[in-house]
Coordinates of C-alpha atoms in Angstrom, one line a residue:
X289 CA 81.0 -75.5 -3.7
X290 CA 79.5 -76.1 -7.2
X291 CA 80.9 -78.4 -9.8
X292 CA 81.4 -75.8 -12.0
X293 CA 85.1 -74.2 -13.6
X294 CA 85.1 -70.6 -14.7
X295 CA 86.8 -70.0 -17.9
X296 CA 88.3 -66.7 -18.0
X297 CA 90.0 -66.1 -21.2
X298 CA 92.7 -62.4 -20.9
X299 CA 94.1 -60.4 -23.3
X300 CA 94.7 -56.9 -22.9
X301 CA 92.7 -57.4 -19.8
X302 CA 94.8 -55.8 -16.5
X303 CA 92.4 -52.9 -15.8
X304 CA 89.1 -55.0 -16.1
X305 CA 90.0 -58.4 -14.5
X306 CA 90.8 -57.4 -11.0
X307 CA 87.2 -56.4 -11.1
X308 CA 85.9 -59.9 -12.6
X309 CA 87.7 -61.7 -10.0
X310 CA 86.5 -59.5 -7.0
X311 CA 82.9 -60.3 -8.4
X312 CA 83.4 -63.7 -8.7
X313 CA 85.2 -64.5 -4.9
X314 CA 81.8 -62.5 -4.2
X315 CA 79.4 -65.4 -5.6
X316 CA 76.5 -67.0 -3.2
X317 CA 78.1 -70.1 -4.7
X318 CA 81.4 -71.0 -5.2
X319 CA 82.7 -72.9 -8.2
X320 CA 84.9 -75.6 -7.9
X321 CA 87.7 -74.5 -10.1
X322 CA 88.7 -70.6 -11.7
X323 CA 90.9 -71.0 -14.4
X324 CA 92.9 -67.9 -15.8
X325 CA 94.4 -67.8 -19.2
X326 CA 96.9 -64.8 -20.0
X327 CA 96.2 -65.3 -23.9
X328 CA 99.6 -64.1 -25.4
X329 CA 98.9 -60.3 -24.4
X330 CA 101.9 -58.1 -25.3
X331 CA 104.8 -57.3 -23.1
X332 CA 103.9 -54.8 -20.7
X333 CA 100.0 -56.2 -20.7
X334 CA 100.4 -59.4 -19.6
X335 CA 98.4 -60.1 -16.5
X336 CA 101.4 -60.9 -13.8
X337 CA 100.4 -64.7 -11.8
X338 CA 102.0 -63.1 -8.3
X339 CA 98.8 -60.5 -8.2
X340 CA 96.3 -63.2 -8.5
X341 CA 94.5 -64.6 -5.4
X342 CA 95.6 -68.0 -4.5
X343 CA 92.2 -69.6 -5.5
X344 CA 92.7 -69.0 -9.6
X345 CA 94.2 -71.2 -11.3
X346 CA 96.9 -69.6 -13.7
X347 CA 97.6 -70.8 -17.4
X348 CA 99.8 -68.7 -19.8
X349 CA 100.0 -68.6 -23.4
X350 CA 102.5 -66.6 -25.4
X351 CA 100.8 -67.0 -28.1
X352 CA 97.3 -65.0 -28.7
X353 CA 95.1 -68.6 -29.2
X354 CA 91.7 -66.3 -29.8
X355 CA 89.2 -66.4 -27.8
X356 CA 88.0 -69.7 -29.6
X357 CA 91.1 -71.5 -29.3
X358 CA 92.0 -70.0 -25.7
X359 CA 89.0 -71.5 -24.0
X360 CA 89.4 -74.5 -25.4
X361 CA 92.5 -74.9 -23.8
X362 CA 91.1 -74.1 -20.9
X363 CA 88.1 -76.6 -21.3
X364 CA 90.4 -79.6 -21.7
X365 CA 92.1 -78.5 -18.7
X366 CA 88.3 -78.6 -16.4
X367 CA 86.9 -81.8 -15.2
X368 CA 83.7 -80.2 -13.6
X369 CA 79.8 -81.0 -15.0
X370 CA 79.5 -77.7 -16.0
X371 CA 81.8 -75.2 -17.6
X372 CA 80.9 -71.2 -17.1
X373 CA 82.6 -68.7 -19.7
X374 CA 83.1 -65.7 -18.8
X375 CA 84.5 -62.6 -20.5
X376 CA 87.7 -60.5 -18.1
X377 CA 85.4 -57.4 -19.0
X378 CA 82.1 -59.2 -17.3
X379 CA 81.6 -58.7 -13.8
X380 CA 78.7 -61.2 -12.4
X381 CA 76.0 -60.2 -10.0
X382 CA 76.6 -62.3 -6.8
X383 CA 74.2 -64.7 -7.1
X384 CA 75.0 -65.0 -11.1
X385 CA 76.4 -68.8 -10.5
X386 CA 73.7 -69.8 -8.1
X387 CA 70.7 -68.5 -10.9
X388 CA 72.8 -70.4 -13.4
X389 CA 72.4 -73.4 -11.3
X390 CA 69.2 -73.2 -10.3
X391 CA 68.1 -72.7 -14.4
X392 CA 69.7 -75.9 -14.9
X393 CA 67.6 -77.5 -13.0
X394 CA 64.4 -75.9 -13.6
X395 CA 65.4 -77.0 -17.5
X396 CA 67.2 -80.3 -16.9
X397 CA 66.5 -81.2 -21.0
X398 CA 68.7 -78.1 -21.6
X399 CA 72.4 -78.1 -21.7
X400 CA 73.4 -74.4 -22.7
X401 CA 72.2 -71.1 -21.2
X402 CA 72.7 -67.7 -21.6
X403 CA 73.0 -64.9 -19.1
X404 CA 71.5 -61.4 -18.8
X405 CA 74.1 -58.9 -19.6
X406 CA 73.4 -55.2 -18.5
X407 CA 75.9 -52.3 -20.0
X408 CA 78.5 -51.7 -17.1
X409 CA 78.1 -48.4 -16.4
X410 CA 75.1 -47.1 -18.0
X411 CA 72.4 -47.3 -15.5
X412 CA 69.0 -48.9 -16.8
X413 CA 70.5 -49.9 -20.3
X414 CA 70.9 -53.3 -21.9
X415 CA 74.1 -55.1 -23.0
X416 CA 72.3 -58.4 -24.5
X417 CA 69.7 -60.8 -24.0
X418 CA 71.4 -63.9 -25.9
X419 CA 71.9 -64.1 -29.8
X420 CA 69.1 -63.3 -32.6
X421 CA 70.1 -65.5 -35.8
X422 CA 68.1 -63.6 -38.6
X423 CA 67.5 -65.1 -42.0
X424 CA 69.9 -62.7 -43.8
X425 CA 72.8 -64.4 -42.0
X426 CA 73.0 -61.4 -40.1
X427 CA 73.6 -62.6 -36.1
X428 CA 73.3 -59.8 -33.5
X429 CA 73.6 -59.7 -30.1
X430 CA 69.8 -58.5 -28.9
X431 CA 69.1 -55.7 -27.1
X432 CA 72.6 -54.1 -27.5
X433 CA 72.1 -50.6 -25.4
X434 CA 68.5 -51.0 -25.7
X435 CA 66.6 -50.0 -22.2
X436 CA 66.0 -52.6 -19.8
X437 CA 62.4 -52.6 -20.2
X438 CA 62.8 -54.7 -22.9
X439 CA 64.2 -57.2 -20.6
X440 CA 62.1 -60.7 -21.5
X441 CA 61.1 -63.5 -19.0
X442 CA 63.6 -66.7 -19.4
X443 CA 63.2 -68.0 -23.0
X444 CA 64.2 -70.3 -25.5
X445 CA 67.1 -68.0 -28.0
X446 CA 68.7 -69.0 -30.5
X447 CA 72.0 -68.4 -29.6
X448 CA 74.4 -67.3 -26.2
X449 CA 76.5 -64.8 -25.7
X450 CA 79.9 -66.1 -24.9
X451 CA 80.5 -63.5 -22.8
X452 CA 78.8 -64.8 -19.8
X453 CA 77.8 -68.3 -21.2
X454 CA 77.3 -71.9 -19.4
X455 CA 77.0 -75.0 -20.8
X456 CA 77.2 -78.8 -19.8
X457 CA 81.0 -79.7 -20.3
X458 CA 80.0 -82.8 -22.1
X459 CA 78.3 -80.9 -24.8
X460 CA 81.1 -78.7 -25.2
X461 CA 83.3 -81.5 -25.9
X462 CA 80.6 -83.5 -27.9
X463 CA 80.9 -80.2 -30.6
X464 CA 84.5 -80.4 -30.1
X465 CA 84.3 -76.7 -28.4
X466 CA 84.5 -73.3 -30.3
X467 CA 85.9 -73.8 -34.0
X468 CA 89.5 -72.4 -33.6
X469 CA 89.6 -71.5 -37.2
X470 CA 87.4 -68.5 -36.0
X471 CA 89.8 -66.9 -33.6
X472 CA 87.3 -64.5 -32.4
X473 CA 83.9 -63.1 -33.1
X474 CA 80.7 -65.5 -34.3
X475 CA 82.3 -68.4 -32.5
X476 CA 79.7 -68.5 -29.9
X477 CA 76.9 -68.4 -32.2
X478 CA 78.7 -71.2 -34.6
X479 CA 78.8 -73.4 -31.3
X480 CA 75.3 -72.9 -30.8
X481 CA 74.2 -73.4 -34.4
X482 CA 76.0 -76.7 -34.8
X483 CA 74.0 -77.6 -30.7
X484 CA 70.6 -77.0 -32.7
X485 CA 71.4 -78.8 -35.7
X486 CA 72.7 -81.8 -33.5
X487 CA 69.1 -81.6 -31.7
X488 CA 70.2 -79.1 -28.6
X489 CA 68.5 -75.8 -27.2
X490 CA 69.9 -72.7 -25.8
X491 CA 67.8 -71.1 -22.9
X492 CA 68.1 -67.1 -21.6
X493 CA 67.7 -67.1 -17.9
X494 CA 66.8 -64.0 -16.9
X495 CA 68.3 -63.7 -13.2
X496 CA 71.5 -65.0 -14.1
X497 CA 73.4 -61.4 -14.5
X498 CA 76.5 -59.5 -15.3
X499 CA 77.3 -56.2 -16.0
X500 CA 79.5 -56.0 -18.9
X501 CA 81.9 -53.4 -20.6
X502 CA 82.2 -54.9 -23.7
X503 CA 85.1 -54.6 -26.4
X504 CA 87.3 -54.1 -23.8
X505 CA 90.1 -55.4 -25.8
X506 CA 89.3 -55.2 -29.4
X507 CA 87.3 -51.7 -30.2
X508 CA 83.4 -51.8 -31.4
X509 CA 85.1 -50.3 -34.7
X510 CA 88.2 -51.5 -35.0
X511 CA 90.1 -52.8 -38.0
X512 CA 90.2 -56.1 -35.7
X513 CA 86.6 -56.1 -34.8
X514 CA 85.4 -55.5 -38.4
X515 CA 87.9 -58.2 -40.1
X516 CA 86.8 -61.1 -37.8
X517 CA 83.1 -60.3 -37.9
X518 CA 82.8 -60.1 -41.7
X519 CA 84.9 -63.2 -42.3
X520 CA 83.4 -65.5 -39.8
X521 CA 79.8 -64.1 -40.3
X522 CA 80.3 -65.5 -43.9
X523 CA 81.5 -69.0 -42.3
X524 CA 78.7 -69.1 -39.7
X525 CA 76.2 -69.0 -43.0
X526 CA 78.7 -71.4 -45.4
X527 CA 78.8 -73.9 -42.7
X528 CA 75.7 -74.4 -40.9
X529 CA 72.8 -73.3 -43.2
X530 CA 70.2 -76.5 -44.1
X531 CA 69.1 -77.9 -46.8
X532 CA 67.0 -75.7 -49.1
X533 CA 67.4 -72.7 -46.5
X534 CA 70.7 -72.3 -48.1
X535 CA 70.0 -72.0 -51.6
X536 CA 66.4 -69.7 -50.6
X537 CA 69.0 -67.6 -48.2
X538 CA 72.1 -67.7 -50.3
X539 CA 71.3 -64.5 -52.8
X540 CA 69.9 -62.5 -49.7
X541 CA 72.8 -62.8 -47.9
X542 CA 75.2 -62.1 -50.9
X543 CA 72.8 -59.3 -51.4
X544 CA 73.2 -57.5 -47.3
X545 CA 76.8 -58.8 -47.3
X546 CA 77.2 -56.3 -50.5
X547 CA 75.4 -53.3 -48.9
X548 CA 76.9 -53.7 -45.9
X549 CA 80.4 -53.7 -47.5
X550 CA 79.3 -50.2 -48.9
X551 CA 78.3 -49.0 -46.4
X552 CA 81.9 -49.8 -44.4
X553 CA 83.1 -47.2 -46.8
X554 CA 81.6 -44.5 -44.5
X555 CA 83.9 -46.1 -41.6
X556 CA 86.7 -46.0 -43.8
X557 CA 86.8 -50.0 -43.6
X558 CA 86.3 -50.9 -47.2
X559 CA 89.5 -52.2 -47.7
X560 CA 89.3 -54.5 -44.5
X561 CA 85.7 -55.6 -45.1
X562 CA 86.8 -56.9 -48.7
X563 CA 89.7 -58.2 -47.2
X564 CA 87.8 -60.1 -44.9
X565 CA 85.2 -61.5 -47.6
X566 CA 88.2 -62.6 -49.7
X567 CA 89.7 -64.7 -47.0
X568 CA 86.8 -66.3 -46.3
X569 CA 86.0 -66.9 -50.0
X570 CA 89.8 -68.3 -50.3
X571 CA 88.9 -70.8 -47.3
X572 CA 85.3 -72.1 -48.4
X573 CA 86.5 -75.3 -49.5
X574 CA 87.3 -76.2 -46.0
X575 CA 83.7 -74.0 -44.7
X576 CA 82.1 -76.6 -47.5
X577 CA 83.8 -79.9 -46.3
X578 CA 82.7 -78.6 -42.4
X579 CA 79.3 -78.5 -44.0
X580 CA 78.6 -81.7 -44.8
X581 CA 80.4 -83.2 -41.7
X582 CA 77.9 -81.0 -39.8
X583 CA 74.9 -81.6 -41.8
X584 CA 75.6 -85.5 -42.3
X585 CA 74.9 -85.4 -39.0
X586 CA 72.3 -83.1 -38.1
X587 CA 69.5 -83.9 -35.7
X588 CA 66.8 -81.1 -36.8
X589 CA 64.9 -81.0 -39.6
X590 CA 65.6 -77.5 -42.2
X591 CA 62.3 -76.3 -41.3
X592 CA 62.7 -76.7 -37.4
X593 CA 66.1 -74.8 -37.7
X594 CA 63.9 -72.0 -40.2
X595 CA 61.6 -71.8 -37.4
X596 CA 64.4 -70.9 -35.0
X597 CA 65.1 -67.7 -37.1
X598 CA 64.2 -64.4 -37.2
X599 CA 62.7 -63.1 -39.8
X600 CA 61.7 -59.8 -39.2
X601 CA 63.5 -57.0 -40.6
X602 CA 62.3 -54.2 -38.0
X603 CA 63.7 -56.9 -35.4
X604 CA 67.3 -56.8 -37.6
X605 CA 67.0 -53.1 -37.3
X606 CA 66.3 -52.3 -33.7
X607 CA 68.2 -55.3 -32.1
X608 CA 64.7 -56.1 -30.6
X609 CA 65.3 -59.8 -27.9
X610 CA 63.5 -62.7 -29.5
X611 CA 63.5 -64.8 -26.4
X612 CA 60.2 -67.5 -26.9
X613 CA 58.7 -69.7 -24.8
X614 CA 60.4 -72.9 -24.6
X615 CA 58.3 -75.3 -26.6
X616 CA 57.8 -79.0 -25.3
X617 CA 59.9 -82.0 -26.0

């Protein structure tokens, strides 16, 4: 038994979590403690404590706390070494625990790590390889239903997935966890931003698997979705950006933000996607005061955290990995 908690954060998650859990009492290794949040789901969707195995344990919520502010709770809740996040819609490989552990000690100077998603049924096809920050503000998850040829050695990324993510618990609690302002969507790669700036890295492990369905809950297109991406993308940038990086940066993402809002009109999401860049606008003062908190504070120099970009277009376009060789200490 590991000192490790799984976080599982459910909403709208009855149909996929039975499978999650099956996975997980499948494990080479067995973590410590399973927590299980039912995150405020509505009535008729809630996940029901009796039909859970008697090794989870069960927290409800009847409010929906986000998927920021729901594993949070659930962080203050674990007391292991090492917390393990893990999306209701991911279902690990059976040794995904085990790889995680044995990364961590192959890279004891790291405290975050990512995990190899594969698309849940589509055979040979990629679901992400950890989080590409590109210079236009623009974060993607990389190799989003690209083939699995693509799939890299372990590397240094910029960012995590949450879906599948592990990290040190004191870390977590060092950021203060996910920013609840977020709700949902970018919140992972905000956490991971504010760990480089304070001096951290995030490794990719390649073994360390899940298969994963992905928007399970939400929609890739949904109103929901397409709100909580544009809004907190825009925070990600306000918040975390260096130095002269965010003046050189600042017209070029005004500039994308603006084509990408015309482009939403082909969705039909105009309306939500200005909605969304007014709300975030209407909340910068708070994004600005975060800002210098974070960069008072900041371990890496602007250039180091320029260097952690990507800033290739064609990589932007295709979703291409950029998983590097972690540099020395």
């Amino acid at each position: 038994m590991a000192d490790i908690a799984v976080l599982i954060v459910a909403y709208r998650s009855r149909d996929t979590l039975g499978q999650c859990l099956e996975t997980l009492a499948a494990q080479t290794v067995r973590p410590r403690r399973v927590l299980v949040l039912e995150n405020g789901s509505p009535e008729g969707e809630r996940i029901d404590a009796a039909t859970l195995p008697d090794w989870i344990e069960f927290i409800e919520s009847d409010e929906n706390l986000g998927f920021a502010g729901g594993n949070n709770r659930l962080a203050d809740l674990a007391d292991s070494e090492w917390l393990a996040l893990l999306n209701p819609d991911a279902f690990p490989r059976s040794d995904w625990l085990e790889q995680l552990l044995e990364g961590a000690a192959r890279y004891p100077q790291i405290d975050l790590f990512g995990s190899t998603q594969y698309a849940a049924g589509y055979s040979g096809q990629l679901d992400g390889v950890g989080d590409v920050y590109h210079a236009t503000g623009l974060a993607y998850r990389a190799g989003y239903g690209r083939s699995v040829d693509l799939l890299p050695p372990d590397g240094e990324v910029f960012a995590v997935c949450g879906a599948a993510t592990f990290v040190r618990r004191s870390l977590f609690a060092a950021l203060g966890g996910f920013d609840e302002r977020f709700f949902c969507y970018n919140e992972d790669v905000d956490l991971a931003y504010r760990a480089r700036l304070a001096g951290h890295r995030a490794m990719q492990l390649r073994d360390a698997a899940v298969d994963h369905l992905g928007y399970a809950s939400s929609g890739r297109r949904s109103e929901f979705a397409t709100y909580y991406g544009v809004r907190n993308r825009l925070w990600v940038f306000l918040k975390n950006t260096p130095g002269w990086l965010f003046w050189l940066l600042l017209p070029v993402h005004a500039a994308i933000t603006a084509l990408l809002w015309l482009s939403a009109a082909r969705f039909g999401q105009f309306t939500v996607f200005g909605r969304a860049l007014r709300d975030a606008l209407g909340r910068r003062g708070e994004m600005m005061q975060s800002r210098r908190e974070i960069q008072a504070n900041r371990v890496a120099t602007t250039w180091q955290m320029a260097q952690a970009m990507s800033w290739n277009p064609l990589r932007l376009l295709t979703r291409a990995p950029d998983v590097r060789p972690l540099a020395r200490d």
